[in-house]
Tab-separated table of C-alpha atoms in Angstrom:
chain	number	residue	atom	x	y	z
A	1	MET	CA	-0.058	-0.071	0.045
A	2	SER	CA	2.822	2.362	1.475
A	3	ASN	CA	4.882	1.358	-1.980
A	4	ASP	CA	2.088	2.398	-4.254
A	5	ARG	CA	1.635	5.515	-2.945
A	6	ASP	CA	5.239	6.204	-3.207
A	7	ILE	CA	5.408	5.256	-6.676
A	8	LEU	CA	2.622	8.061	-7.250
A	9	LEU	CA	4.512	10.602	-5.252
A	10	VAL	CA	7.570	9.964	-7.648
A	11	SER	CA	5.735	10.017	-10.744
A	12	ILE	CA	3.878	13.345	-9.654
A	13	PHE	CA	7.097	15.116	-8.591
A	14	THR	CA	8.719	14.079	-11.888
A	15	PHE	CA	5.815	15.783	-13.725
A	16	PHE	CA	6.020	18.619	-11.620
A	17	THR	CA	9.856	19.158	-12.493
A	18	VAL	CA	9.618	18.608	-15.750
A	19	LEU	CA	7.527	21.244	-15.820
A	20	SER	CA	8.885	23.343	-13.937
A	21	TRP	CA	12.277	22.970	-16.447
A	22	ILE	CA	9.568	23.207	-19.717
A	23	PHE	CA	8.342	26.661	-18.252
A	24	PHE	CA	11.560	27.678	-17.814
A	25	GLU	CA	13.448	27.045	-20.673
A	26	VAL	CA	10.259	28.358	-22.800
A	27	VAL	CA	10.964	31.657	-20.224
A	28	LYS	CA	14.487	31.380	-21.794
A	29	THR	CA	13.478	30.662	-25.235
A	30	THR	CA	11.421	34.474	-24.964
A	31	ARG	CA	13.615	36.256	-23.187
A	32	THR	CA	16.560	35.705	-25.389
A	33	THR	CA	16.850	37.571	-28.425
A	34	THR	CA	17.640	36.637	-32.029
A	35	VAL	CA	19.277	39.746	-33.093
A	36	THR	CA	23.126	38.871	-33.488
A	37	THR	CA	25.798	41.366	-32.185
A	38	ASN	CA	26.293	42.501	-35.901
A	39	VAL	CA	23.445	43.547	-36.726
A	40	GLN	CA	23.067	45.321	-33.024
A	41	GLN	CA	26.007	47.474	-34.065
A	42	ILE	CA	24.804	48.452	-37.559
A	43	ILE	CA	21.196	49.488	-36.228
A	44	THR	CA	22.605	51.461	-33.321
A	45	PRO	CA	21.073	55.231	-33.115
A	46	LEU	CA	23.506	58.280	-35.305
A	47	SER	CA	22.659	61.743	-34.869
A	48	PRO	CA	22.754	63.250	-37.539
A	49	HIS	CA	23.165	66.618	-36.081
A	50	ILE	CA	26.939	68.143	-36.842
A	51	ASP	CA	28.477	70.780	-34.171
A	52	THR	CA	28.813	73.637	-36.735
A	53	ASP	CA	30.223	75.763	-33.746
A	54	VAL	CA	33.564	73.933	-34.019
A	55	PHE	CA	33.975	75.924	-37.775
A	56	THR	CA	32.976	79.199	-36.167
A	57	ILE	CA	35.749	79.334	-33.562
A	58	LEU	CA	38.696	77.246	-35.732
A	59	GLU	CA	37.334	80.272	-37.683
A	60	SER	CA	38.166	82.799	-35.074
A	61	ARG	CA	42.059	81.278	-34.683
A	62	THR	CA	44.944	82.480	-36.116
A	63	SER	CA	46.950	80.588	-39.181
A	64	TYR	CA	50.325	81.397	-39.165
B	1	MET	CA	14.028	-26.998	-26.376
B	2	GLU	CA	10.120	-27.449	-26.424
B	3	GLY	CA	10.508	-28.382	-22.786
B	4	GLN	CA	12.617	-25.136	-22.123
B	5	THR	CA	9.670	-23.071	-24.077
B	6	GLN	CA	6.834	-24.458	-22.052
B	7	GLY	CA	8.737	-23.762	-18.605
B	8	ARG	CA	9.115	-20.054	-19.518
B	9	GLY	CA	5.905	-19.907	-20.541
B	10	GLU	CA	4.384	-21.263	-17.399
B	11	ARG	CA	6.661	-18.812	-15.271
B	12	TYR	CA	4.768	-15.502	-17.435
B	13	HIS	CA	1.887	-17.387	-16.453
B	14	ARG	CA	2.856	-17.128	-13.287
B	15	TYR	CA	4.069	-13.982	-12.796
B	16	TYR	CA	0.393	-12.929	-14.742
B	17	ARG	CA	-1.090	-14.812	-12.091
B	18	ALA	CA	0.424	-12.612	-9.314
B	19	ILE	CA	-0.409	-9.502	-10.699
B	20	GLU	CA	-3.644	-9.968	-11.805
B	21	PRO	CA	-5.762	-10.312	-8.541
B	22	MET	CA	-4.007	-6.928	-7.979
B	23	LEU	CA	-4.855	-5.079	-10.809
B	24	LYS	CA	-8.404	-5.913	-10.123
B	25	THR	CA	-8.714	-3.609	-6.913
B	26	PRO	CA	-10.048	-0.419	-8.094
B	27	ARG	CA	-7.161	1.411	-5.831
B	28	ASN	CA	-4.604	-0.342	-7.581
B	29	ARG	CA	-5.966	0.313	-10.969
B	30	ALA	CA	-6.303	3.698	-9.527
B	31	TYR	CA	-3.207	4.085	-8.736
B	32	THR	CA	-1.324	2.642	-11.614
B	33	ALA	CA	-3.464	4.723	-13.608
B	34	ALA	CA	-2.085	7.645	-12.120
B	35	VAL	CA	1.326	6.856	-12.215
B	36	PHE	CA	1.278	6.054	-15.701
B	37	SER	CA	0.290	9.173	-16.941
B	38	PHE	CA	1.927	11.496	-15.135
B	39	LEU	CA	4.583	9.554	-16.395
B	40	ALA	CA	3.335	9.791	-20.040
B	41	VAL	CA	2.853	13.286	-19.994
B	42	SER	CA	6.498	14.026	-17.787
B	43	LEU	CA	7.972	11.937	-20.857
B	44	PHE	CA	5.845	13.393	-24.007
B	45	GLY	CA	6.122	16.881	-22.385
B	46	TRP	CA	10.300	16.907	-22.498
B	47	TYR	CA	10.828	15.007	-25.446
B	48	ALA	CA	7.730	16.061	-27.640
B	49	ILE	CA	5.586	19.223	-26.455
B	50	ARG	CA	9.166	20.969	-25.276
B	51	PRO	CA	11.083	21.629	-28.604
B	52	THR	CA	7.540	21.841	-30.065
B	53	ILE	CA	6.649	25.194	-28.233
B	54	GLN	CA	10.602	26.832	-27.846
B	55	THR	CA	10.512	26.459	-32.084
B	56	ILE	CA	6.929	28.445	-31.625
B	57	LEU	CA	8.437	30.816	-29.200
B	58	PHE	CA	11.645	30.903	-31.208
B	59	LEU	CA	10.050	31.551	-34.243
B	60	ARG	CA	7.504	34.565	-33.516
B	61	GLN	CA	10.285	35.910	-31.330
B	62	GLU	CA	12.512	36.307	-34.765
B	63	ILE	CA	9.844	37.763	-36.355
B	64	GLU	CA	9.376	40.276	-34.091
B	65	ASP	CA	13.101	41.087	-33.522
B	66	LYS	CA	13.411	40.903	-37.607
B	67	ALA	CA	10.265	43.640	-37.365
B	68	ILE	CA	12.125	45.910	-34.836
B	69	VAL	CA	15.582	45.344	-37.003
B	70	ASN	CA	13.502	46.449	-40.224
B	71	GLN	CA	12.342	49.697	-38.480
B	72	LYS	CA	15.871	50.757	-37.178
B	73	MET	CA	17.325	50.063	-40.267
B	74	GLU	CA	15.141	52.246	-41.649
B	75	ASP	CA	15.569	55.021	-39.198
B	76	LYS	CA	19.245	54.575	-39.793
B	77	ILE	CA	18.831	55.153	-43.513
B	78	ASN	CA	16.360	58.322	-43.070
B	79	THR	CA	19.278	59.607	-40.372
B	80	LEU	CA	22.229	58.881	-42.865
B	81	ILE	CA	20.103	60.551	-45.409
B	82	GLU	CA	19.867	63.647	-43.301
B	83	THR	CA	23.894	63.151	-42.154
B	84	GLN	CA	24.821	63.120	-45.890
B	85	ALA	CA	22.649	66.661	-46.339
B	86	ALA	CA	24.403	67.784	-43.280
B	87	TYR	CA	28.250	66.523	-44.102
B	88	GLU	CA	27.623	68.200	-48.080
B	89	SER	CA	26.378	71.832	-46.300
B	90	VAL	CA	29.529	71.810	-44.003
B	91	ARG	CA	31.904	70.138	-46.552
B	92	PRO	CA	33.811	73.595	-47.770
B	93	GLN	CA	34.547	74.085	-44.317
B	94	LEU	CA	36.057	71.021	-43.801
B	95	ASN	CA	39.574	72.305	-44.581
B	96	LEU	CA	39.334	74.749	-41.032
B	97	ILE	CA	39.378	71.247	-39.181
B	98	PHE	CA	42.068	69.704	-41.553
B	99	GLU	CA	44.363	72.805	-40.676
B	100	ALA	CA	43.068	72.027	-37.020
B	101	ILE	CA	44.166	68.099	-36.628
B	102	PRO	CA	45.840	67.248	-39.883
B	103	PRO	CA	46.099	63.590	-40.911
B	104	ASP	CA	49.435	63.910	-40.607
B	105	PRO	CA	51.878	64.898	-38.388
B	106	GLU	CA	53.016	68.222	-40.776
B	107	ALA	CA	55.687	68.711	-37.976
B	108	LEU	CA	57.158	71.477	-40.677
B	109	ASN	CA	54.108	72.974	-40.523
B	110	VAL	CA	53.791	73.542	-36.871
B	111	VAL	CA	57.980	74.306	-36.568
B	112	THR	CA	57.535	77.685	-39.782
B	113	GLN	CA	53.872	78.506	-37.830
B	114	LEU	CA	55.690	78.852	-34.524
B	115	ARG	CA	58.731	80.198	-36.392
B	116	ASN	CA	56.175	82.956	-38.188
B	117	LEU	CA	54.537	83.418	-34.392
B	118	ALA	CA	58.163	84.325	-32.421
B	119	GLN	CA	59.014	86.457	-35.858
B	120	ASN	CA	55.492	88.600	-35.773
B	121	ASN	CA	56.520	89.089	-32.051
B	122	GLY	CA	59.747	89.822	-32.821
B	123	ILE	CA	62.255	86.759	-31.666
B	124	SER	CA	64.007	83.916	-32.365
B	125	PHE	CA	64.115	80.417	-31.208
B	126	THR	CA	67.615	79.915	-29.111
B	127	ASN	CA	66.276	76.119	-29.695
B	128	LEU	CA	63.307	73.958	-30.704
B	129	THR	CA	63.367	70.311	-30.292
B	130	VAL	CA	61.050	68.231	-31.856
B	131	SER	CA	60.905	64.286	-30.826
B	132	GLN	CA	60.153	60.981	-32.974
B	133	VAL	CA	57.531	62.079	-35.860
B	134	PRO	CA	56.588	59.158	-38.287
B	135	LEU	CA	56.655	60.872	-41.813
B	136	LEU	CA	53.314	59.372	-42.667
B	137	GLY	CA	50.422	59.110	-40.258
B	138	ALA	CA	50.410	55.592	-40.569
B	139	ASP	CA	54.589	54.339	-40.108
B	140	ILE	CA	55.008	52.942	-36.538
B	141	PRO	CA	58.134	52.986	-34.715
B	142	ALA	CA	60.387	50.116	-34.827
B	143	THR	CA	60.461	49.533	-31.004
B	144	GLY	CA	57.887	49.177	-28.367
B	145	SER	CA	54.691	47.686	-27.586
B	146	ALA	CA	51.839	47.484	-29.386
B	147	LYS	CA	49.761	49.523	-26.047
B	148	THR	CA	52.649	52.354	-26.395
B	149	THR	CA	52.396	52.671	-30.177
B	150	LYS	CA	48.699	53.409	-29.644
B	151	ALA	CA	49.002	56.090	-26.520
B	152	GLN	CA	51.086	57.632	-28.972
B	153	GLU	CA	49.274	58.128	-32.254
B	154	GLY	CA	47.896	61.056	-33.261
B	155	ASN	CA	50.190	63.072	-31.394
B	156	PHE	CA	54.061	63.842	-30.748
B	157	SER	CA	55.995	66.926	-28.486
B	158	PHE	CA	58.911	69.136	-28.752
B	159	SER	CA	60.154	72.190	-26.735
B	160	VAL	CA	60.754	75.724	-27.884
B	161	VAL	CA	63.708	77.817	-25.938
B	162	LEU	CA	63.796	81.240	-26.237
B	163	ASN	CA	64.815	84.480	-24.759
B	164	ALA	CA	62.408	87.464	-24.580
B	165	PRO	CA	60.862	90.215	-21.946
B	166	PHE	CA	57.609	88.877	-20.378
B	167	SER	CA	55.285	90.866	-21.961
B	168	VAL	CA	56.464	89.148	-25.236
B	169	VAL	CA	56.824	85.536	-23.858
B	170	LYS	CA	52.742	86.643	-22.544
B	171	SER	CA	52.254	87.597	-26.759
B	172	PHE	CA	54.028	84.258	-28.085
B	173	VAL	CA	51.862	81.775	-25.245
B	174	ASP	CA	49.022	83.773	-26.467
B	175	GLY	CA	49.544	83.348	-30.127
B	176	ILE	CA	50.205	79.493	-29.706
B	177	ALA	CA	46.733	79.149	-27.554
B	178	ALA	CA	44.715	81.421	-30.182
B	179	MET	CA	46.525	79.158	-32.992
B	180	ARG	CA	44.806	76.985	-35.358
B	181	ARG	CA	46.349	74.300	-35.518
B	182	ILE	CA	45.459	72.654	-32.386
B	183	ILE	CA	48.529	72.369	-29.917
B	184	THR	CA	48.816	71.764	-25.757
B	185	ILE	CA	51.036	72.933	-23.663
B	186	ASP	CA	52.569	70.139	-21.368
B	187	SER	CA	54.763	72.546	-19.290
B	188	VAL	CA	55.793	76.784	-19.082
B	189	SER	CA	59.267	77.520	-17.141
B	190	ILE	CA	60.153	80.637	-16.940
B	191	VAL	CA	63.623	81.754	-15.118
B	192	PRO	CA	65.701	84.620	-16.023
B	193	SER	CA	67.999	84.424	-18.670
B	194	GLN	CA	71.901	83.897	-18.133
B	195	GLU	CA	71.663	86.663	-21.594
B	196	ALA	CA	73.151	90.047	-19.795
B	197	GLY	CA	71.137	92.712	-21.112
B	198	VAL	CA	67.769	94.309	-20.632
B	199	ALA	CA	65.116	94.265	-23.599
B	200	GLU	CA	62.960	96.693	-24.436
B	201	GLY	CA	60.182	95.299	-22.485
B	202	GLY	CA	62.138	94.472	-19.383
B	203	LYS	CA	64.264	92.185	-18.185
B	204	LEU	CA	65.048	89.227	-21.121
B	205	LEU	CA	63.999	85.747	-19.401
B	206	ARG	CA	64.618	82.266	-20.642
B	207	LEU	CA	61.273	80.844	-22.220
B	208	VAL	CA	61.193	76.742	-22.144
B	209	LEU	CA	58.057	75.805	-23.575
B	210	LYS	CA	57.395	71.524	-23.987
B	211	LEU	CA	54.386	71.549	-26.425
B	212	THR	CA	52.727	68.751	-27.549
B	213	ALA	CA	50.954	69.110	-31.648
B	214	TYR	CA	47.683	66.151	-33.051
B	215	TYR	CA	47.073	64.979	-35.840
B	216	THR	CA	44.089	62.008	-36.436
B	217	ALA	CA	46.746	59.211	-37.792
B	218	GLY	CA	44.891	57.473	-40.204
B	219	THR	CA	42.093	57.510	-42.778
B	220	GLN	CA	39.377	59.625	-40.147
B	221	PHE	CA	38.419	62.053	-42.557
B	222	LYS	CA	40.076	60.993	-45.827
B	223	THR	CA	37.604	58.434	-45.885
B	224	LEU	CA	34.792	61.026	-45.369
């Protein structure tokens, strides 16, 4: 009688272990990005603004 | 042979007869069904359901990521077009940057400019020493580790010694600070000159300047 209950408990624990393992694997899959590092570098935003004050400052300086 | 087979059959029959009464009780049937159900679900869950769910989620994630990447790429293309337009608008003024920080060391140009500055102030150098300068921007000194080479890349040091009154010294140092070619003053040493005589602006001082000039040392601007 006790033997039956033990086997049932082992199978239940196995079931929940597998279930939680599947859950964490699925979470890991959803959290992991599929974008490669190279692509991430390529899509890095770029500012089109050029600081034109530099030209004004350089123009005010003297070239001997 | 026949006897062996018969003996094996009898043994299995004995096992079956021993198990049969156990399976007939409802309690044992329920336990067995529950145990095998849990084990079956676990087994199929791990070997069949998990890979399928993972593949589905991976593909969905990939579609979302590709859409985001596509959007960002389009944004970047637009930004690059804007940047190109901004660059074209400032292209005529780029020579100012090349004068301030040229692609090559142009040590002679620095020396000439300093000499002209000194002449404008009515003085001449007592001594001018330029440290090792690569003739081409890409030259790498034969000695020294890669780290040292990288640290020295893009600038060279030189020193200027001259004798002049304080007002001229000040004017000369101000002139260096206002030069278009970017030069930094690392150290300034002013001591009374050993030379005899007093100049127009006061007593002669010996000025020792340690300076650093910069260059881009590569194709940073050339490729634009």
